[in-house]
CSV table of C-alpha atoms and ligand atoms in Angstrom, one decimal:
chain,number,residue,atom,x,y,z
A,866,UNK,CA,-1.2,-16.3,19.1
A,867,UNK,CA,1.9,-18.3,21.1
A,868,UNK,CA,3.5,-15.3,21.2
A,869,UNK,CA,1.2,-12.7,22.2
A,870,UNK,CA,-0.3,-15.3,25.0
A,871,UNK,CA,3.4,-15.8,26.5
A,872,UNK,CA,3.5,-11.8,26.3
A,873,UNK,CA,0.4,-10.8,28.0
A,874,UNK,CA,1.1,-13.5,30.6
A,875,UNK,CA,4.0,-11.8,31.6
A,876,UNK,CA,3.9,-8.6,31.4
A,877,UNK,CA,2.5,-5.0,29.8
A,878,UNK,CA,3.0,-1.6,30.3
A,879,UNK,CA,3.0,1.6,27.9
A,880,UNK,CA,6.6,2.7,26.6
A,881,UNK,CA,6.7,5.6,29.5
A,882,UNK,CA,8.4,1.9,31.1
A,883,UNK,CA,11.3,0.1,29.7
A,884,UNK,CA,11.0,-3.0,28.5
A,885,UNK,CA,13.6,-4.7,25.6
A,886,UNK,CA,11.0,-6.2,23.7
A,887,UNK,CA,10.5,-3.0,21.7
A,888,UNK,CA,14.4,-2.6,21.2
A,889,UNK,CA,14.4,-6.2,19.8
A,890,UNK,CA,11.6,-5.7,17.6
A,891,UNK,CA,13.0,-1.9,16.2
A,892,UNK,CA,16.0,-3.3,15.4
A,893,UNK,CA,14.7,-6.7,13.7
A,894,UNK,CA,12.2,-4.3,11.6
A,895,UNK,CA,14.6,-1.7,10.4
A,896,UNK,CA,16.8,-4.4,9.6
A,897,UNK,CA,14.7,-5.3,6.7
A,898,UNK,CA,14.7,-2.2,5.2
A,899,UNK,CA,17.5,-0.3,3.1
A,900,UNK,CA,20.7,1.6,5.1
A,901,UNK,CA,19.2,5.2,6.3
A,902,UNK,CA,15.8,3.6,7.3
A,903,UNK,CA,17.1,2.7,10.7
A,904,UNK,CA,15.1,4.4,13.3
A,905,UNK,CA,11.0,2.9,14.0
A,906,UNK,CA,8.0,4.4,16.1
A,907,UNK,CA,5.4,2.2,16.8
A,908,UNK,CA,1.3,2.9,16.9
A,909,UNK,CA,-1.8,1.3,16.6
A,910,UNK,CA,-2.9,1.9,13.4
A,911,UNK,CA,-2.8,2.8,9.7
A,912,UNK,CA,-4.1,6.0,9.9
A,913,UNK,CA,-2.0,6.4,13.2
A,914,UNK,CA,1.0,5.9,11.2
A,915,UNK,CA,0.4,8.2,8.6
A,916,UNK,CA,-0.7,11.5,10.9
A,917,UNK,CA,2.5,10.6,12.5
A,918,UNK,CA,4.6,10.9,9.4
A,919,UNK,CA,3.0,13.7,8.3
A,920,UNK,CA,3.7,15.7,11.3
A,921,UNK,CA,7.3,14.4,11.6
A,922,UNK,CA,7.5,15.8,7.3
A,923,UNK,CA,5.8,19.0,8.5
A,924,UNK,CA,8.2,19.3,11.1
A,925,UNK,CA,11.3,19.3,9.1
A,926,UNK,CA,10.8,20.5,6.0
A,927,UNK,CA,8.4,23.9,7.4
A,928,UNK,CA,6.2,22.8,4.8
A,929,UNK,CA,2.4,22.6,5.0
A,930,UNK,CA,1.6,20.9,1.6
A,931,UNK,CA,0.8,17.1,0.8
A,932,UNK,CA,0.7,15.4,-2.3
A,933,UNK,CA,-1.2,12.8,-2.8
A,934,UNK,CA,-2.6,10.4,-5.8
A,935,UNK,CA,-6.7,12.0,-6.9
A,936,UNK,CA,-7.8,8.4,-5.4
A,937,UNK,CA,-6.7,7.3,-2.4
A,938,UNK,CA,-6.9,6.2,0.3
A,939,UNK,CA,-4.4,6.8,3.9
A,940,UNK,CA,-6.9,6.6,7.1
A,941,UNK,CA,-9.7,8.0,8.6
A,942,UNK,CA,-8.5,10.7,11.2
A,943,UNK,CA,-9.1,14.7,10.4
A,944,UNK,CA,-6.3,15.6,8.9
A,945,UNK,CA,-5.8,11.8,6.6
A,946,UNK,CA,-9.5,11.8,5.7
A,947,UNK,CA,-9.1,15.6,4.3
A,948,UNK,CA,-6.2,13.8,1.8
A,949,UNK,CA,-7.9,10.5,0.8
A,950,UNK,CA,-9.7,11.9,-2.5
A,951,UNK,CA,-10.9,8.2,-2.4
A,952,UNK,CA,-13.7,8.8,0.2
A,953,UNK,CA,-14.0,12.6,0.5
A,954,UNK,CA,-15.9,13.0,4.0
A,955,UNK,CA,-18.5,15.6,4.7
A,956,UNK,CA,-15.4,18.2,6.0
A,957,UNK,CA,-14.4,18.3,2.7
A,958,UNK,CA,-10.5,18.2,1.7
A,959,UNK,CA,-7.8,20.0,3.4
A,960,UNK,CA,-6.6,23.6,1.4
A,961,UNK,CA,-3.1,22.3,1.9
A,962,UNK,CA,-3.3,19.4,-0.5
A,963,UNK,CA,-2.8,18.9,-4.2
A,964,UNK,CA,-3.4,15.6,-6.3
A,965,UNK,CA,-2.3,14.1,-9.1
A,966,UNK,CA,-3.5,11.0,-11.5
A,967,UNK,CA,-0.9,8.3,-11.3
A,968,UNK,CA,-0.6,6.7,-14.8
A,969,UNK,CA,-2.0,3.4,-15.8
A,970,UNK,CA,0.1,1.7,-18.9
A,971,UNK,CA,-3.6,0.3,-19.6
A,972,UNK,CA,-5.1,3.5,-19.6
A,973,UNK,CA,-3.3,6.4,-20.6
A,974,UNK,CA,-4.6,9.9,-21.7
A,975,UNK,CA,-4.7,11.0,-25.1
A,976,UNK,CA,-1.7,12.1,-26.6
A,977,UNK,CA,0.8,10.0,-24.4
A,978,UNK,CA,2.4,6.8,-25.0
A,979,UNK,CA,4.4,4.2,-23.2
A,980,UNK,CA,7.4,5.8,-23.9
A,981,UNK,CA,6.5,9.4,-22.9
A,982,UNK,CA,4.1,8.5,-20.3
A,983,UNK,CA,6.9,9.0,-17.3
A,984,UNK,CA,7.4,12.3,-18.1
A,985,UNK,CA,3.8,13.3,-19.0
A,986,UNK,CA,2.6,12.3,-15.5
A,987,UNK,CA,5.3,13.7,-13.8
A,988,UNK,CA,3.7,16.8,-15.1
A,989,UNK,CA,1.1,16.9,-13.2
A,990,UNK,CA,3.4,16.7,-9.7
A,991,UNK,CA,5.3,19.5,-11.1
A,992,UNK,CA,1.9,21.6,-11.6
A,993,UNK,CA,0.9,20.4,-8.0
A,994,UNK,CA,3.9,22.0,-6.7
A,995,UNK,CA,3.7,25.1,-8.9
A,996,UNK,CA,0.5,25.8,-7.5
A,997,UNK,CA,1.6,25.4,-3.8
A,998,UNK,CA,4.1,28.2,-5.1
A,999,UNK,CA,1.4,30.1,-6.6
A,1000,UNK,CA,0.0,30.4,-2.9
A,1001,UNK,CA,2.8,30.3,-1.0
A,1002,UNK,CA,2.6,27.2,0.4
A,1003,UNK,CA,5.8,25.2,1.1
A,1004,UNK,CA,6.0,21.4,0.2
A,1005,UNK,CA,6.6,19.2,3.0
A,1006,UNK,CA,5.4,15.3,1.1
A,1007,UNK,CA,4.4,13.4,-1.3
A,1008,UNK,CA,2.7,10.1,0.6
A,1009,UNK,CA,1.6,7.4,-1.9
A,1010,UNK,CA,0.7,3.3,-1.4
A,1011,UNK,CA,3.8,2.4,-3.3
A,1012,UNK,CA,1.6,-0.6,-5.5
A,1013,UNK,CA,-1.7,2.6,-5.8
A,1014,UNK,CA,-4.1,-0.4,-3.9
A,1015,UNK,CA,-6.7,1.8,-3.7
A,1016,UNK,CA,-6.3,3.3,-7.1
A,1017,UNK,CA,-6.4,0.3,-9.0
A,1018,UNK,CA,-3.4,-1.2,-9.2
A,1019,UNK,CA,-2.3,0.6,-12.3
A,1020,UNK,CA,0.6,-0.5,-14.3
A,1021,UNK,CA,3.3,2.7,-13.5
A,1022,UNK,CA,5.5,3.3,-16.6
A,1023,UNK,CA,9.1,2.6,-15.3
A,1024,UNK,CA,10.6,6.0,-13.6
A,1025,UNK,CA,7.6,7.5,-13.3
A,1026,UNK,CA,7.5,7.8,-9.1
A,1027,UNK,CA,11.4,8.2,-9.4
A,1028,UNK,CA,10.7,11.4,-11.2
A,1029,UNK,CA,7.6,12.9,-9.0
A,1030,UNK,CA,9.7,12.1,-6.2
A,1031,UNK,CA,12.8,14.0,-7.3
A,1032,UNK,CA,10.7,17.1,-8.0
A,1033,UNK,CA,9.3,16.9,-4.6
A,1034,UNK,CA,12.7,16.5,-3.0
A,1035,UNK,CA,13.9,19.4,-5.4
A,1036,UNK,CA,11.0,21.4,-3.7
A,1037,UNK,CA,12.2,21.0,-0.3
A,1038,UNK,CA,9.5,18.2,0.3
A,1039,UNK,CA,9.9,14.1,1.3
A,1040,UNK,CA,8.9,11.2,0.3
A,1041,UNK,CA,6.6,9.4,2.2
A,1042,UNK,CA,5.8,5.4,0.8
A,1043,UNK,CA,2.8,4.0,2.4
A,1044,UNK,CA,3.1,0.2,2.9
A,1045,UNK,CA,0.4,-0.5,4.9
A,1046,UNK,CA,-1.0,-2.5,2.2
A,1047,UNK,CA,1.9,-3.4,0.1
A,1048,UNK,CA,4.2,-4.2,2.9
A,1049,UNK,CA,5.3,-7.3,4.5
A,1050,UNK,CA,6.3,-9.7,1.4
A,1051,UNK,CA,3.1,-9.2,-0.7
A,1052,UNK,CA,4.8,-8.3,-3.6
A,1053,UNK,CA,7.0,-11.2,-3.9
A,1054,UNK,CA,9.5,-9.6,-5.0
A,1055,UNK,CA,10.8,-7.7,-1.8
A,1056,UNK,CA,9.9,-6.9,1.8
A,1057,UNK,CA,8.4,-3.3,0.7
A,1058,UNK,CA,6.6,-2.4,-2.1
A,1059,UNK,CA,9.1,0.8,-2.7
A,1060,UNK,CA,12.3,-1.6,-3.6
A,1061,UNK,CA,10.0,-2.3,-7.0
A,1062,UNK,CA,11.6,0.9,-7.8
A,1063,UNK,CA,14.8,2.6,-7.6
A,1064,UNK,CA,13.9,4.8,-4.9
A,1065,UNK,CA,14.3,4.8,-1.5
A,1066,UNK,CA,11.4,7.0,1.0
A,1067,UNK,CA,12.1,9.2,3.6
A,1068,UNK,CA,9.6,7.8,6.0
A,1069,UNK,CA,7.9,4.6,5.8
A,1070,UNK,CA,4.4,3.7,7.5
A,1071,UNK,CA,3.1,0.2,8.3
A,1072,UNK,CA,0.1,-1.6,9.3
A,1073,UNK,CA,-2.6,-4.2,8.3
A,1074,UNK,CA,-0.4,-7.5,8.7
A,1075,UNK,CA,2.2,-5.6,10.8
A,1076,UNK,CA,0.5,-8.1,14.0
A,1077,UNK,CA,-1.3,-10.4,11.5
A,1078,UNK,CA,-4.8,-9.2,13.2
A,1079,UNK,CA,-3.6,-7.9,16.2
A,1080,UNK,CA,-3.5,-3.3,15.8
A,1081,UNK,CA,0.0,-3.0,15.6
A,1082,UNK,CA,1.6,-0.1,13.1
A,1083,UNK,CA,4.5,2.4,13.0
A,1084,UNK,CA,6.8,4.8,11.1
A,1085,UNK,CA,10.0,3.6,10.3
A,1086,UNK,CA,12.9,6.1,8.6
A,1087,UNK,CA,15.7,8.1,8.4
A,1088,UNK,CA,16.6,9.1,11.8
A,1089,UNK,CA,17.5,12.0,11.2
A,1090,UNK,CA,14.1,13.5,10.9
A,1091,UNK,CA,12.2,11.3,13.0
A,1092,UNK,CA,14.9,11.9,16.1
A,1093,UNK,CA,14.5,16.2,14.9
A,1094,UNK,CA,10.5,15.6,15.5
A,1095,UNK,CA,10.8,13.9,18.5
A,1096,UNK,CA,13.1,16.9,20.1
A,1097,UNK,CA,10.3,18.9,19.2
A,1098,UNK,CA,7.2,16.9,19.9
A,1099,UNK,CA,6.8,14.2,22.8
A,1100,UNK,CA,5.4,12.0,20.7
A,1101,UNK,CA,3.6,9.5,23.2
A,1102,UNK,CA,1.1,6.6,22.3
A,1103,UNK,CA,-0.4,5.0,25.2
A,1104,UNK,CA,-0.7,1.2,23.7
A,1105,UNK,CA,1.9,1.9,20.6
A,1106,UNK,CA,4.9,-0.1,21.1
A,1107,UNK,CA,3.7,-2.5,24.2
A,1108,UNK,CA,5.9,-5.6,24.8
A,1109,UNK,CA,2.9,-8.0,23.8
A,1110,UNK,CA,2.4,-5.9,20.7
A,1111,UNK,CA,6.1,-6.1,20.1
A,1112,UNK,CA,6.2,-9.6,20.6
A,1113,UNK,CA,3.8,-10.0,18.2
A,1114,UNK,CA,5.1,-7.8,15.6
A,1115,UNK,CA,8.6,-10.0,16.4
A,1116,UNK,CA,6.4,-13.3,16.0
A,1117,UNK,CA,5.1,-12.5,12.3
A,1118,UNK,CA,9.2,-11.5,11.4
A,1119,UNK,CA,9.4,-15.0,12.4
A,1120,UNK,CA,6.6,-16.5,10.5
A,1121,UNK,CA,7.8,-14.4,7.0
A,1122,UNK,CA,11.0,-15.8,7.4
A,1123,UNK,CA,10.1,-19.3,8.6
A,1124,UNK,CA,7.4,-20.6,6.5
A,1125,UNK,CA,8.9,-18.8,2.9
A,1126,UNK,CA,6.2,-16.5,2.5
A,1127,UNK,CA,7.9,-13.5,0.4
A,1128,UNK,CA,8.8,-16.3,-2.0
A,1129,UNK,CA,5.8,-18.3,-1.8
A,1130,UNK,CA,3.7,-14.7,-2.9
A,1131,UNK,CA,6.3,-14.7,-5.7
A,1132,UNK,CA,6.1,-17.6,-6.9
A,1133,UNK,CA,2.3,-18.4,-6.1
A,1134,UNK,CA,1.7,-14.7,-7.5
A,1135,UNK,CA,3.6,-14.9,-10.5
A,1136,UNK,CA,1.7,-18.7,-11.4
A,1137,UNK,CA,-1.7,-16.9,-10.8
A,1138,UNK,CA,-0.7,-13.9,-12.8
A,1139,UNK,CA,0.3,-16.3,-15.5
A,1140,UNK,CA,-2.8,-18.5,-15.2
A,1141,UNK,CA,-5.2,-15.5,-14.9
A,1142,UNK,CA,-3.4,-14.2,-18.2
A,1143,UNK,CA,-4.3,-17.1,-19.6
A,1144,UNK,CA,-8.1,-17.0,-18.7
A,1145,UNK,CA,-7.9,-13.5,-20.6
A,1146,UNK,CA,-7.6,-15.9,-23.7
A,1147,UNK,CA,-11.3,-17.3,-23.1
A,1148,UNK,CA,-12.8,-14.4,-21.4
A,1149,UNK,CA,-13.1,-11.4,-23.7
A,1150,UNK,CA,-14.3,-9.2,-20.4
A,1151,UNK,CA,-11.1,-9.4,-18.8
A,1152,UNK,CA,-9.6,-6.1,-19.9
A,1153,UNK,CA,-6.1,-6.5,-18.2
A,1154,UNK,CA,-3.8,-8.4,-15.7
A,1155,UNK,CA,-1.9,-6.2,-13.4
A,1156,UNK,CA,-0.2,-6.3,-9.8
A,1157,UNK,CA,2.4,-8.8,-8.8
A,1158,UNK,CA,3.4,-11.5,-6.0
A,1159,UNK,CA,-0.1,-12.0,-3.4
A,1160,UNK,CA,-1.9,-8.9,-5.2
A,1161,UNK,CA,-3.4,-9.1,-8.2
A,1162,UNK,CA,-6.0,-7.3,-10.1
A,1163,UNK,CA,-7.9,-8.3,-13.0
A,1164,UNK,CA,-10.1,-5.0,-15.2
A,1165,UNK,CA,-13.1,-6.2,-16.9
A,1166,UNK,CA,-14.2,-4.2,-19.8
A,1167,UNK,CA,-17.5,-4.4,-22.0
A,1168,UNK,CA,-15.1,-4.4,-24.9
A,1169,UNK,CA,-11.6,-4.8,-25.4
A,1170,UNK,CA,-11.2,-1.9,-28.2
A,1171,UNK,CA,-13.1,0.7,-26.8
A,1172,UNK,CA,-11.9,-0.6,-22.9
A,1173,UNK,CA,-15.3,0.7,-21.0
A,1174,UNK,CA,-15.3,-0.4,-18.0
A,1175,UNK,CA,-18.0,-3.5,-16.6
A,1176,UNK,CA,-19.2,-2.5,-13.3
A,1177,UNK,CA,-22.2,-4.5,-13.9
A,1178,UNK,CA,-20.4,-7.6,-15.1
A,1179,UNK,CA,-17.9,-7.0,-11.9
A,1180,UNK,CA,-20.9,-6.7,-9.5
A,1181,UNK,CA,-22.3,-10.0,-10.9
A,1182,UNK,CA,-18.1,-11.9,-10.7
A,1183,UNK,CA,-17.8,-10.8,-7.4
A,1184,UNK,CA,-21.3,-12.1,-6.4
A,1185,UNK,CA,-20.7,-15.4,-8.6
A,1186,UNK,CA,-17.5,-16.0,-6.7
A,1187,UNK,CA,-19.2,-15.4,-2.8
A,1188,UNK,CA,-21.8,-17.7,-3.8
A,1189,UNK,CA,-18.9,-20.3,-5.1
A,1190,UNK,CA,-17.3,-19.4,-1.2
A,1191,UNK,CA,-14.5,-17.4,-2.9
A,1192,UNK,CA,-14.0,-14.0,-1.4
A,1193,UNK,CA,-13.1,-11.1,-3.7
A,1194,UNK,CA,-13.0,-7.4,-3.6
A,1195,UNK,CA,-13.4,-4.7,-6.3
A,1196,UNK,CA,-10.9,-1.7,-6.2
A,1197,UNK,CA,-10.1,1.5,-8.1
A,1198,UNK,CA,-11.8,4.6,-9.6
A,1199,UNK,CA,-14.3,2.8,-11.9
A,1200,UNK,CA,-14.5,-0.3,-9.1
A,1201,UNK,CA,-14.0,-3.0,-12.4
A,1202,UNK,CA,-10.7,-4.3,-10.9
A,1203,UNK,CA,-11.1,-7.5,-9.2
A,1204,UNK,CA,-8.2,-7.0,-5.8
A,1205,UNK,CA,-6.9,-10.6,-5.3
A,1206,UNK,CA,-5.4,-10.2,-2.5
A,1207,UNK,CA,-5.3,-13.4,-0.5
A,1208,UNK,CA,-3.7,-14.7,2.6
A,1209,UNK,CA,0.5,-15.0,2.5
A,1210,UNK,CA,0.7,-18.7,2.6
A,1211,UNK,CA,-1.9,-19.3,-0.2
A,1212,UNK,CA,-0.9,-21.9,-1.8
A,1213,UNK,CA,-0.9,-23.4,-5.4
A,1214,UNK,CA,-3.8,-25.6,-4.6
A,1215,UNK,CA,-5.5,-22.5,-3.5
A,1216,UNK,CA,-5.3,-20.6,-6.4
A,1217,UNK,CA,-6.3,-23.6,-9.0
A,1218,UNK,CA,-9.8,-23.8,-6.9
A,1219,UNK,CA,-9.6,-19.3,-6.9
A,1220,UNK,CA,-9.2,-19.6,-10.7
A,1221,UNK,CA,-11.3,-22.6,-11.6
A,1222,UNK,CA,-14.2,-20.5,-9.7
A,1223,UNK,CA,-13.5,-17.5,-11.3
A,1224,UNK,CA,-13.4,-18.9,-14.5
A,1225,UNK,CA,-16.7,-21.1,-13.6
A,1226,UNK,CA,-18.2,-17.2,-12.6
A,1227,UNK,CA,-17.3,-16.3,-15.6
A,1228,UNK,CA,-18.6,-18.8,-18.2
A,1229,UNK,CA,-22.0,-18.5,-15.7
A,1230,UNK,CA,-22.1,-14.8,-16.7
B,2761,PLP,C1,-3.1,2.4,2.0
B,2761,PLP,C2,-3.7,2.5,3.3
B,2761,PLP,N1,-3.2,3.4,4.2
B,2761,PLP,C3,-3.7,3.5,5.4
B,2761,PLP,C4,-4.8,2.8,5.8
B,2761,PLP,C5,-5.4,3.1,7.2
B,2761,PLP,O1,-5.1,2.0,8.0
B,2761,PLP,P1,-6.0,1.8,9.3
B,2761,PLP,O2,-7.4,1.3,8.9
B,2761,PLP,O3,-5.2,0.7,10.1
B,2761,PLP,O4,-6.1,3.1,10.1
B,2761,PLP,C6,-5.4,1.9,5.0
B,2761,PLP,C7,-6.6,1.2,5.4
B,2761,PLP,O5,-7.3,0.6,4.6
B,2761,PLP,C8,-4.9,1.8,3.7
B,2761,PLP,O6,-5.4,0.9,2.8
């Protein structure tokens, strides 16, 4: 708030007029990401982002098609709401985009197992591009949330998106990671939910806590496609990149460094993991524990064996736990994952009163 005061005080303008505050904040943001992710636009919001890096993978590849997961979720515009098979609007989806079921270790189709499972689901990204050859259609991205927010949270067998990835690349297509819900810390166990794997995207889009609040968003990546777009395109964004949103943006750098919060997610994340784990001992509805650092999900079942999933019972937990004052979302296909997904400084104490309720909601049930 300091920060975006001292800003507006001073001064704001759109970027057609130079002003360092965007240089500083650039080159502070694309430190924090891996060597080749060194160039950042900056917009106002999610969806904002991802139109943007669609065009810029359109663009340079010549490619038309998008691969996306068969529930997500990327923004609200035309062209994003025609790929989120999440919420499918009343347009209906684009013709240019194939989907894919990302694999859940808790839930995996009949026939494949742990070991197999990265290659069986990889599959399925090879079929979406055989049918873009089928038609003709070139490849130009895969764009997932690198922790699948919206799709549950599902436990990825390890190489699984290193794999889909590679066969887009192979195709001529890039990789697009959206992090505008894993970003920022949450995991705990990096800046950017990607470095959870060994993989590093072609373009990167940002948002939600990007200006903790304030619309602030952008594409960061490898500058050689995003400076080839930007011969081609004039890309211009009347309030994306102004110095008060910049000095916001800079502020929350500040804030994730200064008050500890990637390793407070870890380490708050990994005791609430552990303690929610351990409520799975009493409660015979929680199905499985999955997510990591400051985002967490918990599947209730009816029954363990045959795993059906509890909307009901979630319904009633996430009711139980408003009328306790404990705020809770549901997320994924069958909406029986609990999303924990709490403030970055919340804090040990904060999660024994989150867990005693839930466990409270629970025993009520
Ligand atoms: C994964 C993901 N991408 C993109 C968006 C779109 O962001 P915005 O609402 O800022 O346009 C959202 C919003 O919920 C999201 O969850």
């Amino acid at each position: 708030v300091e920060a975006l005061c001292c800003q507006a005080r001073t001064l704001n303008l759109s970027t057609r007029y130079l002003d360092e505050t965007i240089l500083r904040y650039a080159e502070r943001l694309t430190a924090t990401f891996d060597i080749g992710l060194s160039m950042a636009v900056f917009c106002c919001s999610g969806t904002e982002a991802n139109e943007l890096a669609l065009r810029i993978a359109k663009a340079c590849t010549g490619g038309q098609g998008i691969i996306v997961t068969d529930f997500c979720y990327h923004g609200n515009s035309s062209t994003i709401a025609g790929l989120s098979t999440a919420y499918p609007g009343p347009e209906g989806s684009s013709a240019n985009v194939r989907s894919f079921s990302p694999p859940d270790l808790y839930r995996l189709r009949t026939g494949v197992n742990a070991e197999n499972a990265a290659d069986a689901y990889a599959q399925d990204v090879q079929a979406a591009l055989d049918s873009f050859a089928a038609e003709g259609i070139r490849p130009a991205a895969i764009i997932v949330d690198t922790l699948f927010s919206v799709e549950g949270l599902p436990q990825l067998p390890a190489g699984f998106l290193e794999k889909a990835v590679a066969q887009v690349r192979a195709a001529g297509g890039i990789f697009v990671a959206d992090e505008v819900q894993p970003g920022f810390g949450r995991t705990g166990e990096a800046m950017w939910g990607y470095q959870l794997y060994d993989l590093v995207p072609d373009l990167v889009t940002l948002g939600k806590p990007m200006g903790n609040g304030h619309p602030l968003a952008g594409v960061v990546g490898r500058p050689e496609l995003i400076g080839a777009f930007g011969g081609k395109a004039n890309y211009f964004n009347t309030f994306g990149g102004n110095p008060v949103s910049c000095a916001v943006g800079l502020a929350v750098l500040d804030v994730i460094a200064d008050e500890g919060l990637v390793e407070n997610a870890q380490q708050v994340g990994k005791y609430m993991k552990e303690s929610l784990a351990q409520l799975a001992t009493r409660h015979d509805v929680i199905g499985d524990v999955k997510g990591c650092g400051l985002f967490l999900g918990v599947e209730l079942v009816k029954d363990r064996t045959s795993k059906a999933p509890a909307p009901e019972v979630t319904r009633a937990v996430l009711n139980g736990m408003r009328e306790r004052g404990v705020l809770v979302a549901a997320t994924g296909r069958r909406d029986v994952v609990l999303k924990i997904r709490p403030p970055m400084p919340f804090s040990f104490e904060h999660a024994d009163l989150l867990l005693a309720t839930l466990d409270e909601t629970l025993r009520a049930l």
